[in-house]
Amino acid sequence: MSLSAALFSLLLTTTLLIFMQNLVIDAACSDCFVSSQATYYPNSDEHGTDVGACGFGSFGATINGGDVSAASNLYRDGLGCGACYQVRCTNSAYCSDKGVTIVITDQGSGPGTDFILSKRAFSHMAQTSDAAATLLAYGVVDIQYRRVSCSYPYKNITIKIHEGSSNPNYLAFVIEYQQGKRDITAVQLCETQNFVCKLLSRSFGTVWTVNSPPSGPLSVRMLFSDEDGEDTWVVPVNNIPADWKAGESYDSGVQVNQ
C-alpha cells in the first residue's frame, strides 16, 4: 500500500469513528440540557393559574406544589400538557445546580423564552430566598432545561370529568397524575359490556371529548408514546361508572412509571 493510500485509509477510519461517536452522543442526548430563557407570571400569586390552555383548571394551579409553567413550543398543540421538565438558571451567583422540576399546565411565551413559570417555581431556581428576590427582579433569566419523569407518589392516573360535561349527551375529561415522560397521543372510549371502542378527539390541551357517549360503565384506553416511537396501549383497571357526573374524579387503578 502506498503512503497516500495509507493516509487516505487512516483518514477514512478516523472520520468513521468520529461519525459513530457523534451518533452515540446524539442518541444519549434525550437527557441533555437545552439552553433558553425563562420568565414568570408577573400578576399571579405564588402558584399557577386556574385558567390555562391545558384545561387542568384548579388542578393546574396546585399540582406539583404549584411548581408549574406555561410553555411555547413545548406546548405542542396540547400534547405537551402534563410533561415535566428540570429547569435551572445559569447565573452561578444566584442559581442552584439542581434548579426546579415543573409541570406544563398552560401555553404562553415571552420574548425569547420557552417557559413562563409560576413565581414559586421561578424562585425555586435560586440558592436562597435573597437570591430568589434578585432573580424575580431580573424578570427574565438564562436557563437550561431537559425533560424528566413526572412523579406523583401514591397516585394513580385519574380521569377528571370536565365541568362542561352533561350525562348522557356530552362527555369531556382530563387525564391527571400521569407519571413518567411519555406522551398520551391517543385515547379510546370503550363500552365495557361489548368492548366497542371509539377514538376520541382532543378538544384542546389535555381535554378529550365525545358527543353522545355510550351508556353504561366506560373504559378509557390510553396510547402512551415515547420519543423513540414506541407505542403502548394502557387499559385502566377501574371504569368510569354509568352515572358519571361533571366535576367528579375517577381513579383508573393504574400508573405508568416510565
PDB file of C-alpha atoms in Angstrom:
ATOM      1  CA  MET A   1       0.000   0.000   0.000  1.00  0.00           C
ATOM      2  CA  SER A   2       1.350   3.407  -0.954  1.00  0.00           C
ATOM      3  CA  LEU A   3       1.806   6.176   1.608  1.00  0.00           C
ATOM      4  CA  SER A   4      -1.044   8.218   0.108  1.00  0.00           C
ATOM      5  CA  ALA A   5      -3.382   5.206   0.180  1.00  0.00           C
ATOM      6  CA  ALA A   6      -2.436   4.517   3.807  1.00  0.00           C
ATOM      7  CA  LEU A   7      -3.099   8.135   4.768  1.00  0.00           C
ATOM      8  CA  PHE A   8      -6.454   8.040   2.971  1.00  0.00           C
ATOM      9  CA  SER A   9      -7.393   4.824   4.767  1.00  0.00           C
ATOM     10  CA  LEU A  10      -6.419   6.335   8.133  1.00  0.00           C
ATOM     11  CA  LEU A  11      -8.412   9.483   7.398  1.00  0.00           C
ATOM     12  CA  LEU A  12     -11.444   7.432   6.388  1.00  0.00           C
ATOM     13  CA  THR A  13     -11.228   5.314   9.545  1.00  0.00           C
ATOM     14  CA  THR A  14     -10.891   8.398  11.766  1.00  0.00           C
ATOM     15  CA  THR A  15     -13.867  10.094  10.088  1.00  0.00           C
ATOM     16  CA  LEU A  16     -15.978   6.963  10.549  1.00  0.00           C
ATOM     17  CA  LEU A  17     -15.049   6.741  14.236  1.00  0.00           C
ATOM     18  CA  ILE A  18     -15.958  10.397  14.793  1.00  0.00           C
ATOM     19  CA  PHE A  19     -19.272   9.877  12.976  1.00  0.00           C
ATOM     20  CA  MET A  20     -20.112   6.840  15.117  1.00  0.00           C
ATOM     21  CA  GLN A  21     -19.130   8.707  18.291  1.00  0.00           C
ATOM     22  CA  ASN A  22     -21.451  11.577  17.325  1.00  0.00           C
ATOM     23  CA  LEU A  23     -24.277   9.099  16.766  1.00  0.00           C
ATOM     24  CA  VAL A  24     -23.762   7.746  20.280  1.00  0.00           C
ATOM     25  CA  ILE A  25     -23.751  11.264  21.715  1.00  0.00           C
ATOM     26  CA  ASP A  26     -26.923  12.199  19.801  1.00  0.00           C
ATOM     27  CA  ALA A  27     -28.639   9.003  20.973  1.00  0.00           C
ATOM     28  CA  ALA A  28     -27.843   9.851  24.590  1.00  0.00           C
ATOM     29  CA  CYS A  29     -28.982  13.455  24.280  1.00  0.00           C
ATOM     30  CA  SER A  30     -32.566  12.864  25.274  1.00  0.00           C
ATOM     31  CA  ASP A  31     -31.174  13.715  28.715  1.00  0.00           C
ATOM     32  CA  CYS A  32     -29.065  16.652  27.540  1.00  0.00           C
ATOM     33  CA  PHE A  33     -29.850  20.200  28.673  1.00  0.00           C
ATOM     34  CA  VAL A  34     -31.104  22.761  26.160  1.00  0.00           C
ATOM     35  CA  SER A  35     -30.284  26.459  26.554  1.00  0.00           C
ATOM     36  CA  SER A  36     -33.084  29.025  26.563  1.00  0.00           C
ATOM     37  CA  GLN A  37     -34.637  31.737  28.721  1.00  0.00           C
ATOM     38  CA  ALA A  38     -37.479  31.817  31.241  1.00  0.00           C
ATOM     39  CA  THR A  39     -39.696  34.426  32.828  1.00  0.00           C
ATOM     40  CA  TYR A  40     -42.651  34.233  35.247  1.00  0.00           C
ATOM     41  CA  TYR A  41     -46.287  35.274  35.517  1.00  0.00           C
ATOM     42  CA  PRO A  42     -45.936  38.833  36.886  1.00  0.00           C
ATOM     43  CA  ASN A  43     -49.552  39.187  38.012  1.00  0.00           C
ATOM     44  CA  SER A  44     -50.050  35.743  39.533  1.00  0.00           C
ATOM     45  CA  ASP A  45     -49.778  34.562  43.099  1.00  0.00           C
ATOM     46  CA  GLU A  46     -47.120  32.046  44.100  1.00  0.00           C
ATOM     47  CA  HIS A  47     -48.876  29.168  42.309  1.00  0.00           C
ATOM     48  CA  GLY A  48     -50.020  28.709  38.752  1.00  0.00           C
ATOM     49  CA  THR A  49     -53.236  29.860  37.163  1.00  0.00           C
ATOM     50  CA  ASP A  50     -56.711  28.309  37.388  1.00  0.00           C
ATOM     51  CA  VAL A  51     -57.270  29.176  33.724  1.00  0.00           C
ATOM     52  CA  GLY A  52     -54.828  27.565  31.326  1.00  0.00           C
ATOM     53  CA  ALA A  53     -54.654  26.242  27.777  1.00  0.00           C
ATOM     54  CA  CYS A  54     -54.236  22.677  29.045  1.00  0.00           C
ATOM     55  CA  GLY A  55     -57.702  22.587  30.587  1.00  0.00           C
ATOM     56  CA  PHE A  56     -56.494  21.440  34.015  1.00  0.00           C
ATOM     57  CA  GLY A  57     -58.469  24.128  35.859  1.00  0.00           C
ATOM     58  CA  SER A  58     -57.683  24.490  39.573  1.00  0.00           C
ATOM     59  CA  PHE A  59     -55.662  21.269  39.396  1.00  0.00           C
ATOM     60  CA  GLY A  60     -53.193  23.112  37.144  1.00  0.00           C
ATOM     61  CA  ALA A  61     -52.590  25.788  39.769  1.00  0.00           C
ATOM     62  CA  THR A  62     -51.603  23.490  42.621  1.00  0.00           C
ATOM     63  CA  ILE A  63     -50.215  20.324  41.008  1.00  0.00           C
ATOM     64  CA  ASN A  64     -46.579  19.626  41.912  1.00  0.00           C
ATOM     65  CA  GLY A  65     -46.909  22.061  44.820  1.00  0.00           C
ATOM     66  CA  GLY A  66     -47.506  24.913  42.378  1.00  0.00           C
ATOM     67  CA  ASP A  67     -44.196  24.449  40.545  1.00  0.00           C
ATOM     68  CA  VAL A  68     -45.813  24.798  37.123  1.00  0.00           C
ATOM     69  CA  SER A  69     -45.221  26.643  33.891  1.00  0.00           C
ATOM     70  CA  ALA A  70     -46.651  27.765  30.594  1.00  0.00           C
ATOM     71  CA  ALA A  71     -44.687  26.733  27.510  1.00  0.00           C
ATOM     72  CA  SER A  72     -44.408  27.985  23.966  1.00  0.00           C
ATOM     73  CA  ASN A  73     -43.038  25.387  21.515  1.00  0.00           C
ATOM     74  CA  LEU A  74     -43.073  22.689  24.198  1.00  0.00           C
ATOM     75  CA  TYR A  75     -46.870  23.032  24.445  1.00  0.00           C
ATOM     76  CA  ARG A  76     -47.038  21.107  21.148  1.00  0.00           C
ATOM     77  CA  ASP A  77     -50.720  21.795  20.425  1.00  0.00           C
ATOM     78  CA  GLY A  78     -51.634  20.355  23.824  1.00  0.00           C
ATOM     79  CA  LEU A  79     -49.556  17.191  23.561  1.00  0.00           C
ATOM     80  CA  GLY A  80     -47.012  18.677  25.976  1.00  0.00           C
ATOM     81  CA  CYS A  81     -49.582  19.299  28.717  1.00  0.00           C
ATOM     82  CA  GLY A  82     -48.586  17.465  31.893  1.00  0.00           C
ATOM     83  CA  ALA A  83     -44.965  16.942  30.794  1.00  0.00           C
ATOM     84  CA  CYS A  84     -42.273  17.616  33.403  1.00  0.00           C
ATOM     85  CA  TYR A  85     -39.006  19.488  32.907  1.00  0.00           C
ATOM     86  CA  GLN A  86     -35.983  20.220  35.026  1.00  0.00           C
ATOM     87  CA  VAL A  87     -35.294  23.942  34.646  1.00  0.00           C
ATOM     88  CA  ARG A  88     -32.228  25.630  36.098  1.00  0.00           C
ATOM     89  CA  CYS A  89     -30.967  29.164  35.645  1.00  0.00           C
ATOM     90  CA  THR A  90     -27.301  29.619  34.775  1.00  0.00           C
ATOM     91  CA  ASN A  91     -26.092  32.534  36.922  1.00  0.00           C
ATOM     92  CA  SER A  92     -23.892  30.731  39.472  1.00  0.00           C
ATOM     93  CA  ALA A  93     -24.070  33.672  41.868  1.00  0.00           C
ATOM     94  CA  TYR A  94     -27.784  33.120  42.449  1.00  0.00           C
ATOM     95  CA  CYS A  95     -28.883  29.841  40.857  1.00  0.00           C
ATOM     96  CA  SER A  96     -28.762  26.331  42.290  1.00  0.00           C
ATOM     97  CA  ASP A  97     -27.309  23.441  40.292  1.00  0.00           C
ATOM     98  CA  LYS A  98     -30.493  21.403  40.643  1.00  0.00           C
ATOM     99  CA  GLY A  99     -32.991  24.098  39.682  1.00  0.00           C
ATOM    100  CA  VAL A 100     -36.670  23.154  39.822  1.00  0.00           C
ATOM    101  CA  THR A 101     -38.892  20.469  38.305  1.00  0.00           C
ATOM    102  CA  ILE A 102     -42.004  21.967  36.708  1.00  0.00           C
ATOM    103  CA  VAL A 103     -45.175  20.649  35.060  1.00  0.00           C
ATOM    104  CA  ILE A 104     -46.540  22.203  31.859  1.00  0.00           C
ATOM    105  CA  THR A 105     -50.094  23.409  32.539  1.00  0.00           C
ATOM    106  CA  ASP A 106     -50.541  26.301  30.107  1.00  0.00           C
ATOM    107  CA  GLN A 107     -49.428  27.839  26.820  1.00  0.00           C
ATOM    108  CA  GLY A 108     -47.590  31.135  26.562  1.00  0.00           C
ATOM    109  CA  SER A 109     -44.305  32.789  25.711  1.00  0.00           C
ATOM    110  CA  GLY A 110     -42.324  35.927  26.319  1.00  0.00           C
ATOM    111  CA  PRO A 111     -39.550  37.435  24.180  1.00  0.00           C
ATOM    112  CA  GLY A 112     -37.091  34.593  23.526  1.00  0.00           C
ATOM    113  CA  THR A 113     -38.458  32.411  26.331  1.00  0.00           C
ATOM    114  CA  ASP A 114     -39.541  28.767  26.370  1.00  0.00           C
ATOM    115  CA  PHE A 115     -41.116  28.918  29.841  1.00  0.00           C
ATOM    116  CA  ILE A 116     -43.328  31.268  31.835  1.00  0.00           C
ATOM    117  CA  LEU A 117     -43.012  29.879  35.342  1.00  0.00           C
ATOM    118  CA  SER A 118     -45.159  30.435  38.376  1.00  0.00           C
ATOM    119  CA  LYS A 119     -43.482  32.774  40.857  1.00  0.00           C
ATOM    120  CA  ARG A 120     -42.996  29.808  43.168  1.00  0.00           C
ATOM    121  CA  ALA A 121     -41.168  27.782  40.512  1.00  0.00           C
ATOM    122  CA  PHE A 122     -39.108  30.778  39.367  1.00  0.00           C
ATOM    123  CA  SER A 123     -37.994  31.384  42.948  1.00  0.00           C
ATOM    124  CA  HIS A 124     -37.129  27.702  43.447  1.00  0.00           C
ATOM    125  CA  MET A 125     -34.331  28.005  40.887  1.00  0.00           C
ATOM    126  CA  ALA A 126     -32.428  30.188  43.357  1.00  0.00           C
ATOM    127  CA  GLN A 127     -29.970  29.152  46.064  1.00  0.00           C
ATOM    128  CA  THR A 128     -31.581  31.235  48.831  1.00  0.00           C
ATOM    129  CA  SER A 129     -34.607  33.447  49.447  1.00  0.00           C
ATOM    130  CA  ASP A 130     -32.446  36.544  48.954  1.00  0.00           C
ATOM    131  CA  ALA A 131     -31.188  35.144  45.657  1.00  0.00           C
ATOM    132  CA  ALA A 132     -34.808  34.410  44.675  1.00  0.00           C
ATOM    133  CA  ALA A 133     -35.684  38.076  45.190  1.00  0.00           C
ATOM    134  CA  THR A 134     -32.829  39.013  42.866  1.00  0.00           C
ATOM    135  CA  LEU A 135     -33.999  36.581  40.189  1.00  0.00           C
ATOM    136  CA  LEU A 136     -37.548  37.959  40.399  1.00  0.00           C
ATOM    137  CA  ALA A 137     -36.121  41.463  39.958  1.00  0.00           C
ATOM    138  CA  TYR A 138     -34.350  40.333  36.766  1.00  0.00           C
ATOM    139  CA  GLY A 139     -37.643  39.127  35.330  1.00  0.00           C
ATOM    140  CA  VAL A 140     -36.015  37.112  32.520  1.00  0.00           C
ATOM    141  CA  VAL A 141     -33.069  34.760  33.096  1.00  0.00           C
ATOM    142  CA  ASP A 142     -30.938  32.418  31.025  1.00  0.00           C
ATOM    143  CA  ILE A 143     -31.749  28.781  31.708  1.00  0.00           C
ATOM    144  CA  GLN A 144     -31.010  25.191  30.764  1.00  0.00           C
ATOM    145  CA  TYR A 145     -33.789  22.614  30.659  1.00  0.00           C
ATOM    146  CA  ARG A 146     -34.424  18.951  29.924  1.00  0.00           C
ATOM    147  CA  ARG A 147     -37.437  16.672  30.077  1.00  0.00           C
ATOM    148  CA  VAL A 148     -37.638  14.440  33.146  1.00  0.00           C
ATOM    149  CA  SER A 149     -40.102  11.897  34.507  1.00  0.00           C
ATOM    150  CA  CYS A 150     -43.101  13.185  36.409  1.00  0.00           C
ATOM    151  CA  SER A 151     -43.621  11.610  39.823  1.00  0.00           C
ATOM    152  CA  TYR A 152     -46.815  11.521  41.887  1.00  0.00           C
ATOM    153  CA  PRO A 153     -46.223   9.087  44.764  1.00  0.00           C
ATOM    154  CA  TYR A 154     -49.257   7.096  45.875  1.00  0.00           C
ATOM    155  CA  LYS A 155     -51.324   8.453  42.970  1.00  0.00           C
ATOM    156  CA  ASN A 156     -52.847   6.530  40.072  1.00  0.00           C
ATOM    157  CA  ILE A 157     -53.777   8.101  36.746  1.00  0.00           C
ATOM    158  CA  THR A 158     -57.073   9.880  37.363  1.00  0.00           C
ATOM    159  CA  ILE A 159     -59.908  10.718  34.981  1.00  0.00           C
ATOM    160  CA  LYS A 160     -61.423  14.103  35.870  1.00  0.00           C
ATOM    161  CA  ILE A 161     -64.809  14.750  34.231  1.00  0.00           C
ATOM    162  CA  HIS A 162     -64.795  18.258  32.809  1.00  0.00           C
ATOM    163  CA  GLU A 163     -67.299  20.712  34.250  1.00  0.00           C
ATOM    164  CA  GLY A 164     -68.845  21.238  30.809  1.00  0.00           C
ATOM    165  CA  SER A 165     -69.931  17.592  30.553  1.00  0.00           C
ATOM    166  CA  SER A 166     -73.585  16.547  30.603  1.00  0.00           C
ATOM    167  CA  ASN A 167     -74.598  12.913  31.066  1.00  0.00           C
ATOM    168  CA  PRO A 168     -75.748  11.356  28.700  1.00  0.00           C
ATOM    169  CA  ASN A 169     -75.285  13.966  25.947  1.00  0.00           C
ATOM    170  CA  TYR A 170     -71.670  15.100  26.115  1.00  0.00           C
ATOM    171  CA  LEU A 171     -68.577  13.781  27.873  1.00  0.00           C
ATOM    172  CA  ALA A 172     -65.282  15.609  28.264  1.00  0.00           C
ATOM    173  CA  PHE A 173     -62.497  14.642  30.620  1.00  0.00           C
ATOM    174  CA  VAL A 174     -58.924  15.428  31.600  1.00  0.00           C
ATOM    175  CA  ILE A 175     -56.247  12.862  32.412  1.00  0.00           C
ATOM    176  CA  GLU A 176     -54.397  13.783  35.621  1.00  0.00           C
ATOM    177  CA  TYR A 177     -51.386  12.435  37.579  1.00  0.00           C
ATOM    178  CA  GLN A 178     -49.605  10.912  34.577  1.00  0.00           C
ATOM    179  CA  GLN A 179     -46.149   9.800  35.703  1.00  0.00           C
ATOM    180  CA  GLY A 180     -43.074   9.095  33.562  1.00  0.00           C
ATOM    181  CA  LYS A 181     -42.092  11.081  30.479  1.00  0.00           C
ATOM    182  CA  ARG A 182     -44.177   9.600  27.694  1.00  0.00           C
ATOM    183  CA  ASP A 183     -46.963  11.408  25.849  1.00  0.00           C
ATOM    184  CA  ILE A 184     -50.589  10.327  25.629  1.00  0.00           C
ATOM    185  CA  THR A 185     -51.067  10.524  21.870  1.00  0.00           C
ATOM    186  CA  ALA A 186     -54.499   8.883  21.517  1.00  0.00           C
ATOM    187  CA  VAL A 187     -57.467   7.954  23.697  1.00  0.00           C
ATOM    188  CA  GLN A 188     -60.277   5.481  23.100  1.00  0.00           C
ATOM    189  CA  LEU A 189     -63.558   5.278  24.991  1.00  0.00           C
ATOM    190  CA  CYS A 190     -64.880   1.711  25.221  1.00  0.00           C
ATOM    191  CA  GLU A 191     -68.174   0.155  26.248  1.00  0.00           C
ATOM    192  CA  THR A 192     -67.334  -2.397  28.907  1.00  0.00           C
ATOM    193  CA  GLN A 193     -70.197  -4.741  28.021  1.00  0.00           C
ATOM    194  CA  ASN A 194     -69.295  -5.407  24.382  1.00  0.00           C
ATOM    195  CA  PHE A 195     -65.924  -3.580  24.266  1.00  0.00           C
ATOM    196  CA  VAL A 196     -66.799  -1.452  21.243  1.00  0.00           C
ATOM    197  CA  CYS A 197     -64.312   1.417  21.253  1.00  0.00           C
ATOM    198  CA  LYS A 198     -64.401   4.898  19.773  1.00  0.00           C
ATOM    199  CA  LEU A 199     -61.367   7.086  19.115  1.00  0.00           C
ATOM    200  CA  LEU A 200     -61.820  10.430  20.861  1.00  0.00           C
ATOM    201  CA  SER A 201     -60.891  13.916  19.732  1.00  0.00           C
ATOM    202  CA  ARG A 202     -58.539  16.216  21.635  1.00  0.00           C
ATOM    203  CA  SER A 203     -60.687  19.302  22.184  1.00  0.00           C
ATOM    204  CA  PHE A 204     -57.814  21.429  23.497  1.00  0.00           C
ATOM    205  CA  GLY A 205     -54.858  20.886  25.750  1.00  0.00           C
ATOM    206  CA  THR A 206     -55.475  17.643  27.589  1.00  0.00           C
ATOM    207  CA  VAL A 207     -59.295  17.717  27.289  1.00  0.00           C
ATOM    208  CA  TRP A 208     -60.730  14.696  25.419  1.00  0.00           C
ATOM    209  CA  THR A 209     -64.338  14.839  24.220  1.00  0.00           C
ATOM    210  CA  VAL A 210     -67.148  12.780  22.720  1.00  0.00           C
ATOM    211  CA  ASN A 211     -70.727  13.651  21.781  1.00  0.00           C
ATOM    212  CA  SER A 212     -73.461  11.131  22.677  1.00  0.00           C
ATOM    213  CA  PRO A 213     -71.160   8.886  24.745  1.00  0.00           C
ATOM    214  CA  PRO A 214     -72.140   5.223  25.169  1.00  0.00           C
ATOM    215  CA  SER A 215     -74.298   4.279  28.136  1.00  0.00           C
ATOM    216  CA  GLY A 216     -73.184   2.018  30.935  1.00  0.00           C
ATOM    217  CA  PRO A 217     -69.744   1.802  32.577  1.00  0.00           C
ATOM    218  CA  LEU A 218     -66.951   3.088  30.327  1.00  0.00           C
ATOM    219  CA  SER A 219     -63.293   2.182  29.943  1.00  0.00           C
ATOM    220  CA  VAL A 220     -60.672   4.711  28.805  1.00  0.00           C
ATOM    221  CA  ARG A 221     -57.778   3.243  26.783  1.00  0.00           C
ATOM    222  CA  MET A 222     -54.694   5.470  26.525  1.00  0.00           C
ATOM    223  CA  LEU A 223     -51.887   5.255  23.959  1.00  0.00           C
ATOM    224  CA  PHE A 224     -48.532   6.145  25.509  1.00  0.00           C
ATOM    225  CA  SER A 225     -45.756   7.091  23.060  1.00  0.00           C
ATOM    226  CA  ASP A 226     -42.076   7.746  23.753  1.00  0.00           C
ATOM    227  CA  GLU A 227     -39.515   9.726  21.778  1.00  0.00           C
ATOM    228  CA  ASP A 228     -38.200   6.520  20.172  1.00  0.00           C
ATOM    229  CA  GLY A 229     -41.567   5.873  18.533  1.00  0.00           C
ATOM    230  CA  GLU A 230     -42.598   3.020  20.811  1.00  0.00           C
ATOM    231  CA  ASP A 231     -46.348   2.943  21.454  1.00  0.00           C
ATOM    232  CA  THR A 232     -48.132   1.135  24.298  1.00  0.00           C
ATOM    233  CA  TRP A 233     -51.862   0.952  24.968  1.00  0.00           C
ATOM    234  CA  VAL A 234     -52.737   1.118  28.662  1.00  0.00           C
ATOM    235  CA  VAL A 235     -56.134  -0.088  29.893  1.00  0.00           C
ATOM    236  CA  PRO A 236     -57.248   1.082  33.362  1.00  0.00           C
ATOM    237  CA  VAL A 237     -58.340  -1.415  35.999  1.00  0.00           C
ATOM    238  CA  ASN A 238     -61.306   0.732  37.029  1.00  0.00           C
ATOM    239  CA  ASN A 239     -64.099   2.034  34.805  1.00  0.00           C
ATOM    240  CA  ILE A 240     -65.911   5.341  34.651  1.00  0.00           C
ATOM    241  CA  PRO A 241     -69.306   4.497  36.241  1.00  0.00           C
ATOM    242  CA  ALA A 242     -72.525   4.727  34.253  1.00  0.00           C
ATOM    243  CA  ASP A 243     -73.786   7.559  36.481  1.00  0.00           C
ATOM    244  CA  TRP A 244     -70.688   9.732  35.981  1.00  0.00           C
ATOM    245  CA  LYS A 245     -71.071  13.377  36.917  1.00  0.00           C
ATOM    246  CA  ALA A 246     -69.433  16.606  35.802  1.00  0.00           C
ATOM    247  CA  GLY A 247     -66.639  17.671  38.133  1.00  0.00           C
ATOM    248  CA  GLU A 248     -66.094  14.199  39.596  1.00  0.00           C
ATOM    249  CA  SER A 249     -62.737  12.353  39.512  1.00  0.00           C
ATOM    250  CA  TYR A 250     -62.313   8.605  38.981  1.00  0.00           C
ATOM    251  CA  ASP A 251     -59.211   6.621  39.929  1.00  0.00           C
ATOM    252  CA  SER A 252     -58.081   4.465  36.977  1.00  0.00           C
ATOM    253  CA  GLY A 253     -56.309   1.955  39.223  1.00  0.00           C
ATOM    254  CA  VAL A 254     -53.148   2.070  37.076  1.00  0.00           C
ATOM    255  CA  GLN A 255     -49.992   4.143  36.792  1.00  0.00           C
ATOM    256  CA  VAL A 256     -47.277   4.359  34.125  1.00  0.00           C
ATOM    257  CA  ASN A 257     -43.845   4.988  35.608  1.00  0.00           C
ATOM    258  CA  GLN A 258     -41.628   5.310  32.541  1.00  0.00           C
TER     259      GLN A 258
END
